[in-house]
Short mmCIF file of C-alpha atoms and ligand atoms in Angstrom, two decimals:
data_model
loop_
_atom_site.label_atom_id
_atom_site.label_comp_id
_atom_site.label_asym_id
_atom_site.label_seq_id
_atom_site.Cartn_x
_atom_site.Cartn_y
_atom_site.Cartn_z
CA UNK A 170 -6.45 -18.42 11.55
CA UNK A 171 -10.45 -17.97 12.85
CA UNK A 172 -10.98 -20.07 9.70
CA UNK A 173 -8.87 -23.20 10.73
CA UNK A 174 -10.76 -23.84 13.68
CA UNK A 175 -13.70 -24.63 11.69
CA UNK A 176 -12.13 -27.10 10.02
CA UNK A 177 -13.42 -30.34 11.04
CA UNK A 178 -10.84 -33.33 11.26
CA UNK A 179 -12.59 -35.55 8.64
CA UNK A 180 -11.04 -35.00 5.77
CA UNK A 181 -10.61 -37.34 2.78
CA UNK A 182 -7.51 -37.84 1.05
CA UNK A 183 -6.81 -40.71 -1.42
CA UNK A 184 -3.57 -42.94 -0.41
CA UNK A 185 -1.28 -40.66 1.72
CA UNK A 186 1.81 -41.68 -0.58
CA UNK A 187 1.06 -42.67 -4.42
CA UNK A 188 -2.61 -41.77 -4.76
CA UNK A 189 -4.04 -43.49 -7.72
CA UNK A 190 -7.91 -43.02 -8.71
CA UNK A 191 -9.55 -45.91 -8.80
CA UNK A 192 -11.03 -46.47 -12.63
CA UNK A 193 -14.44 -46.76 -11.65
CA UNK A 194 -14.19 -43.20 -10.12
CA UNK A 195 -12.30 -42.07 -12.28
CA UNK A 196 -15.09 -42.34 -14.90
CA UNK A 197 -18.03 -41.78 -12.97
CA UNK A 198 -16.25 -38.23 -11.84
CA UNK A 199 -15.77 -37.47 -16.02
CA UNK A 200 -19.04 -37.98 -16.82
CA UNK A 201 -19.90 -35.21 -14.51
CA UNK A 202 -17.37 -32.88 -16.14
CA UNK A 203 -19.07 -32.15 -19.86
CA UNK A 204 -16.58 -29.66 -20.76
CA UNK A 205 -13.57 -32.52 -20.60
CA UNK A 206 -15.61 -34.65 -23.60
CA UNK A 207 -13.74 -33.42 -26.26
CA UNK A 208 -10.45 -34.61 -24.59
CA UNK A 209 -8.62 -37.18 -26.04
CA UNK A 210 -7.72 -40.70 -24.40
CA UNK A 211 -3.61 -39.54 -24.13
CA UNK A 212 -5.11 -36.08 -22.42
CA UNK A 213 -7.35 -37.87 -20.26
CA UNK A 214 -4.34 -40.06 -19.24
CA UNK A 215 -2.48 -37.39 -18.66
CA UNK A 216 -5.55 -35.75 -16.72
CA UNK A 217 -5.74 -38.31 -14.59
CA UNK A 218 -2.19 -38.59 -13.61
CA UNK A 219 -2.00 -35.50 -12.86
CA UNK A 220 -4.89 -35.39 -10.88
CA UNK A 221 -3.45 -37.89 -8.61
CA UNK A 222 -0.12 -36.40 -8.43
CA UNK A 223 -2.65 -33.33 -7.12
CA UNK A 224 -4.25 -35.08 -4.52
CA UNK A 225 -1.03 -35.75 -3.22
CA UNK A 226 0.31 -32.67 -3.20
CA UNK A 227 -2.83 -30.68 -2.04
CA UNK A 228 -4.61 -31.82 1.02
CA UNK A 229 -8.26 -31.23 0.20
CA UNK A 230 -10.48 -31.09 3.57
CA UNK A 231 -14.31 -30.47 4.72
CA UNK A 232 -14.94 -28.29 7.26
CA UNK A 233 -18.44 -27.10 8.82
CA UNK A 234 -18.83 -30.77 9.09
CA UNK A 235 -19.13 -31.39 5.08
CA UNK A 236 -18.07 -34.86 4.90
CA UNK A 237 -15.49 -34.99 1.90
CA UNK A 238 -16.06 -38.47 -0.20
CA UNK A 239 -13.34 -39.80 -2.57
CA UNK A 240 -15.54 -38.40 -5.61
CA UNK A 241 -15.93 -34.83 -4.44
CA UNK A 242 -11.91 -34.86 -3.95
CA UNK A 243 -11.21 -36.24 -7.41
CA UNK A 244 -14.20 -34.24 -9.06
CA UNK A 245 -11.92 -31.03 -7.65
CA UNK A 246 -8.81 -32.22 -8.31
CA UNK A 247 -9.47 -33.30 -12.29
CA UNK A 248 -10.69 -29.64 -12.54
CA UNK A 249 -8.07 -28.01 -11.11
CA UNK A 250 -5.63 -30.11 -12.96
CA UNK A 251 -7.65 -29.23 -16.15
CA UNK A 252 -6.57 -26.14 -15.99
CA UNK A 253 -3.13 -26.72 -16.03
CA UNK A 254 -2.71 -29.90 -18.03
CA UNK A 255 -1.01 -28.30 -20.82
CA UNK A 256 1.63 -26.07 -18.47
CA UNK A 257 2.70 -28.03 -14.88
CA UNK A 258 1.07 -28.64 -11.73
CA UNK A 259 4.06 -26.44 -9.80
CA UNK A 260 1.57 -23.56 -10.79
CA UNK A 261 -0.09 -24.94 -7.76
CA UNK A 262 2.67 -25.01 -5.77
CA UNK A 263 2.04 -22.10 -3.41
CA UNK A 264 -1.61 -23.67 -2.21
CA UNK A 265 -1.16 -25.36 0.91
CA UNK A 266 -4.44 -26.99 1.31
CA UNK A 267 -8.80 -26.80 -0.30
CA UNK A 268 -11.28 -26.08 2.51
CA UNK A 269 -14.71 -27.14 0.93
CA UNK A 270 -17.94 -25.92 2.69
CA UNK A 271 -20.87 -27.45 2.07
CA UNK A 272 -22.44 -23.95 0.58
CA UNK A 273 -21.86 -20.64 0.40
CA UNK A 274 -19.78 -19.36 3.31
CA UNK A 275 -19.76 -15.75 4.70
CA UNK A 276 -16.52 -13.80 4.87
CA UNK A 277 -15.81 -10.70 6.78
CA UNK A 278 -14.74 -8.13 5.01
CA UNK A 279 -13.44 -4.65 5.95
CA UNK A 280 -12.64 -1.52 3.46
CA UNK A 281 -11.28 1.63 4.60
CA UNK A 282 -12.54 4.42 2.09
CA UNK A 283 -11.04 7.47 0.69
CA UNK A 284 -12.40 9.83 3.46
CA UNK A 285 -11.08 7.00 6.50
CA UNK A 286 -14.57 5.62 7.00
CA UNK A 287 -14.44 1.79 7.98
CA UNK A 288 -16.88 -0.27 6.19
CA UNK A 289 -17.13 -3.41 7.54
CA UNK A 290 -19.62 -6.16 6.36
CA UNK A 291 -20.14 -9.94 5.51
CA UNK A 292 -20.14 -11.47 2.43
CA UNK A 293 -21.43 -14.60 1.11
CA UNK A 294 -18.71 -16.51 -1.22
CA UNK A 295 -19.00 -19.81 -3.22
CA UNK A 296 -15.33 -19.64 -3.72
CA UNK A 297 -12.37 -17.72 -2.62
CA UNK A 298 -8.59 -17.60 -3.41
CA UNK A 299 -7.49 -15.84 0.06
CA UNK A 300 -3.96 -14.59 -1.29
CA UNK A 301 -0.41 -16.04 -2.26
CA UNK A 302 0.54 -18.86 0.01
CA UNK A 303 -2.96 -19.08 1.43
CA UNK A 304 -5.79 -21.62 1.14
CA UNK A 305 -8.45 -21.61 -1.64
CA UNK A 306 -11.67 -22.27 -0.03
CA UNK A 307 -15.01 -23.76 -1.76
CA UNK A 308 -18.84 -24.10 -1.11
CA UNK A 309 -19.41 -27.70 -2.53
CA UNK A 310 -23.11 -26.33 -3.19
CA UNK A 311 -21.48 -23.96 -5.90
CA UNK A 312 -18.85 -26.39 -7.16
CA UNK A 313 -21.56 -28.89 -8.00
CA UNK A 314 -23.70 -26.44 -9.62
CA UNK A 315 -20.95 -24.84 -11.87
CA UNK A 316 -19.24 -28.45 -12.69
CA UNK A 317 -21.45 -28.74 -16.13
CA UNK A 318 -19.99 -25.34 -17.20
CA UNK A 319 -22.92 -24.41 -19.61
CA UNK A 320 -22.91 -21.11 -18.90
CA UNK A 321 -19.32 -20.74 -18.83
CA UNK A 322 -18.90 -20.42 -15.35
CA UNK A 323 -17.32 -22.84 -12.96
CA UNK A 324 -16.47 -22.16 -9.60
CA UNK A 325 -13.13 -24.32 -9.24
CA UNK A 326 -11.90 -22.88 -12.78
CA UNK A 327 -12.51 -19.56 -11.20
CA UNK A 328 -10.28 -19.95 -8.03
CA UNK A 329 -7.21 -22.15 -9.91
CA UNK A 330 -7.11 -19.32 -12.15
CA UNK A 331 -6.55 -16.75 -9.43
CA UNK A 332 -4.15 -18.77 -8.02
CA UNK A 333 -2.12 -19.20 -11.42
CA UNK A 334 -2.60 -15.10 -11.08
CA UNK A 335 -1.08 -14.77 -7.82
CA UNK A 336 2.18 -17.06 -8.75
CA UNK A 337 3.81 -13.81 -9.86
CA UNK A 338 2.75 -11.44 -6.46
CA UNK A 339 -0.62 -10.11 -6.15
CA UNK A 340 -4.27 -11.23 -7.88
CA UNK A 341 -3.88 -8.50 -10.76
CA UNK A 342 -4.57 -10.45 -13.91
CA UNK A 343 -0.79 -10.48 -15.01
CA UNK A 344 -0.07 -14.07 -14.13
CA UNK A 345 3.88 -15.49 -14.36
CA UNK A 346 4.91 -16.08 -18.05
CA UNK A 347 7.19 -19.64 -17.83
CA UNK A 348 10.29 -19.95 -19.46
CA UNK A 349 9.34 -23.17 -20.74
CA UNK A 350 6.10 -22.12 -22.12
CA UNK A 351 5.51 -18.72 -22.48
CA UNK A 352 8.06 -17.71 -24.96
CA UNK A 353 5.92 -16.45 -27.33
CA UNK A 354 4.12 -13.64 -25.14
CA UNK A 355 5.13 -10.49 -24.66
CA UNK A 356 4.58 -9.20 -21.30
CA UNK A 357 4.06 -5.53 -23.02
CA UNK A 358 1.39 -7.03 -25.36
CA UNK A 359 -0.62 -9.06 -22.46
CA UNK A 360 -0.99 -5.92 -20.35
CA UNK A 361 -2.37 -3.91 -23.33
CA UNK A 362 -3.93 -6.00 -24.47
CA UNK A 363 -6.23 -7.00 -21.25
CA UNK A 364 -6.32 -3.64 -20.45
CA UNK A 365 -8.24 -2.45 -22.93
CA UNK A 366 -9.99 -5.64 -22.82
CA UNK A 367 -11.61 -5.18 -19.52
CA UNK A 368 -11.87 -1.43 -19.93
CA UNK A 369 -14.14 -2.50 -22.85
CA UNK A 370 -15.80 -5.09 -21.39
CA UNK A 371 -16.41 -2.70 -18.30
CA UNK A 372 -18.43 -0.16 -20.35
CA UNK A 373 -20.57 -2.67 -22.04
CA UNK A 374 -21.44 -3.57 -18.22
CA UNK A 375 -22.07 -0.29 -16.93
CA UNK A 376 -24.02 0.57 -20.66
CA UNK A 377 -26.28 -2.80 -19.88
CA UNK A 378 -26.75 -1.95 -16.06
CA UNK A 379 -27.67 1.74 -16.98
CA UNK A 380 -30.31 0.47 -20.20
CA UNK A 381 -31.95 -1.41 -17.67
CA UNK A 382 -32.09 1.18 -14.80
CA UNK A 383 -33.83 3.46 -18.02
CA UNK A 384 -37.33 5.30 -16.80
CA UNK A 385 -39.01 3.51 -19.78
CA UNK A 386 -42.05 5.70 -19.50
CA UNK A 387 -39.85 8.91 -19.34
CA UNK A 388 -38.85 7.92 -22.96
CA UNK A 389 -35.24 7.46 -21.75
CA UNK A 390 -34.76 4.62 -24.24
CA UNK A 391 -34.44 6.28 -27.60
CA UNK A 392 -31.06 7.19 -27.18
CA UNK A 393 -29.75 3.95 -25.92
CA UNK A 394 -28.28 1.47 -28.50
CA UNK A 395 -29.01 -1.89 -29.17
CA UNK A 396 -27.60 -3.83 -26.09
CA UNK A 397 -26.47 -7.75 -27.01
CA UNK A 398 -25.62 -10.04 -24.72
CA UNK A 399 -22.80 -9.63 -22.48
CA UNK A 400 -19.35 -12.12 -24.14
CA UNK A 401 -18.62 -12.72 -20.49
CA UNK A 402 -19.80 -13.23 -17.01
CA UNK A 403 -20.63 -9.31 -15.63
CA UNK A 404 -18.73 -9.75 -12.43
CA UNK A 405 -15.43 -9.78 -15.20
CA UNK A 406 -15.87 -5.82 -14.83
CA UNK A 407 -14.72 -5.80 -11.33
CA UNK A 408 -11.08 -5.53 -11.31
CA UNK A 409 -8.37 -7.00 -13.55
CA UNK A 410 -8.13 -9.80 -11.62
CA UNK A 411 -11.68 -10.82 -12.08
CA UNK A 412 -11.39 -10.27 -15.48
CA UNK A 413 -8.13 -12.70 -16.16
CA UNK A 414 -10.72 -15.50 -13.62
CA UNK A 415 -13.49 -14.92 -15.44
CA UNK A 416 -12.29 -15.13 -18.85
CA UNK A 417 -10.72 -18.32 -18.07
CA UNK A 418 -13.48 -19.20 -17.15
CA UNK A 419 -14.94 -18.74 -20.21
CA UNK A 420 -11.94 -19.87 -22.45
CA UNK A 421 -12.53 -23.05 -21.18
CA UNK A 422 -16.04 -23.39 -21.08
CA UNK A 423 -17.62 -21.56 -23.54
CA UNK A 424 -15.28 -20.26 -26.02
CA UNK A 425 -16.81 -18.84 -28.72
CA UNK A 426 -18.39 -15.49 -27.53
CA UNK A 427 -14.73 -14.90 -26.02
CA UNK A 428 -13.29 -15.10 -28.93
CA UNK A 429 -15.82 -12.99 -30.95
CA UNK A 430 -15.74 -10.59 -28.48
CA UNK A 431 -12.18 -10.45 -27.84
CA UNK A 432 -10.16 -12.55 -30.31
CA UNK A 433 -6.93 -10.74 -28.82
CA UNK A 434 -7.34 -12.23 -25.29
CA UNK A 435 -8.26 -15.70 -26.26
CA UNK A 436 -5.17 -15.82 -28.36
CA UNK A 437 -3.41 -14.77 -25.53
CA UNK A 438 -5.10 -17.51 -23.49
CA UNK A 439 -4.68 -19.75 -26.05
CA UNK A 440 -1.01 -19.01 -26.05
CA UNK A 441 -0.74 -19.63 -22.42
CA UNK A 442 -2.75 -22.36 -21.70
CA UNK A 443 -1.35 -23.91 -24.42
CA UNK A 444 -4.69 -25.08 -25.62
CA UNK A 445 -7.50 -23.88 -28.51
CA UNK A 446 -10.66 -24.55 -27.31
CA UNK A 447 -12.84 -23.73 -30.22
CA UNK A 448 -10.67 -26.28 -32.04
CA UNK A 449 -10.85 -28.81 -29.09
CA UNK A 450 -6.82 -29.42 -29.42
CA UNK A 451 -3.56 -28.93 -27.45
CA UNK A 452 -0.70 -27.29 -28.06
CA UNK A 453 2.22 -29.95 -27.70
CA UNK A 454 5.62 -28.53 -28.61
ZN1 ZN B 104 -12.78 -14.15 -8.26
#
């Protein structure tokens, strides 16, 4: 609740009952999305509805005295919406309101460990999911940065998807398969198959961490392979919840080493996104 004092009463919300985006913004907020150009004009129409049907249902608000505008609301809304434009927006339904900070934010955090030691400490967040039914909360700084998406990260992306995740119960990377959608996967075959996923994808992070942590001059290298680049964003390794964000993340944004990497798990997101990135289409059944 500590949080929701912050929150300062300015907050911008587009027409209280039948929002509807202005064109002008409209565009101006798609030209700062890159990853939406290969959209076409009925999925941008459809975008855009449902963006506003968003902004109605989610009350989007600054607090640490960020002053919301009209363009920073839509810009989070269309890429939220994104997300879901091939499934429904009651995804979303659990997400009572956006808190957007003007940059990174500190959190406290507090672990006990396996021998009852409290660690307590803060940490600095550009986005955060808090947990089913709560708030997601953003550091504008970070949303702006990510919006372009180039290096397949993208702050907004990154929290929706947890949400989606937490539909079912708990951020765990098994999100809820829809009757009207998801017909086609098999829970059994989504848990295997992002299991071993991200038990991969978590040795070729610990393999890269230790190469580089190699005494070079001790002549530690000759036994360590030829290290590519990583498919996906490192911080993927860190639990399967991470994992399902982060290669949403990339699904969306930057496809292709996904789908070389793991060809299984973009089918899968393919399947329940109900879009094909590489191919720039949607899946409309
Ligand atoms: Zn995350």
């Amino acid at each position: 609740m500590k949080l929701f004092k912050a929150i300062s009463n300015r907050f911008s919300r587009l027409l209280a009952k039948r929002p509807q985006i202005p064109d002008s913004l409209w565009f101006a907020c798609l030209a700062q999305l890159p990853f939406l150009q290969g959209l076409s004009r009925e999925e941008i129409f459809r975008l855009k509805k449902m963006s506003e049907a968003f902004l109605s249902k989610v009350p989007i608000r600054g607090a640490a005295d960020f002053e919301l505008s009209n363009q920073a609301a839509v810009l989070i809304a269309a890429q939220a919406s994104y997300v879901v434009l091939n499934l429904t927006l009651d995804l979303y339904d659990d997400v009572p309101a956006i808190i957007v900070y003007p940059s990174g934010f500190m959190v406290a955090r507090k672990e006990v460990d396996s021998s009852g030691i409290v660690h307590e400490w803060n940490e600095p967040l550009a986005g955060e999911a808090i947990q089913q039914g709560g708030a997601i909360v953003l550091s504008w700084e970070d949303v702006e940065n990510s919006m372009h998406g180039y290096d397949g990260r993208n702050v907004v992306i990154h929290e929706f998807a947890h949400k989606i995740d937490m539909k079912r119960s708990i951020a765990n990377g098994y999100p809820p398969f829809l009757t009207a959608f998801h017909q086609s996967i098999k829970p059994v075959e989504w848990q295997r198959a992002f299991s071993e996923a991200f038990e991969d994808f978590a040795e070729r992070v610990e393999a890269q961490d230790n190469h580089y942590h190699t005494d070079w001059d001790a002549g530690g290298s000759s036994h360590v392979a030829w290290i590519g680049p990583l498919p996906l964003d490192p911080y993927g390794a860190t639990n399967a919840a991470e994992f399902f964000a982060v290669c949403s993340e990339s699904f969306f944004l930057r496809p292709a080493p996904l789908a070389a990497a793991y060809p299984h798990i973009y089918s899968l997101l393919s399947r329940y996104y109900r879009r094909d990135p590489l191919e720039r289409r949607s899946y409309h059944h």
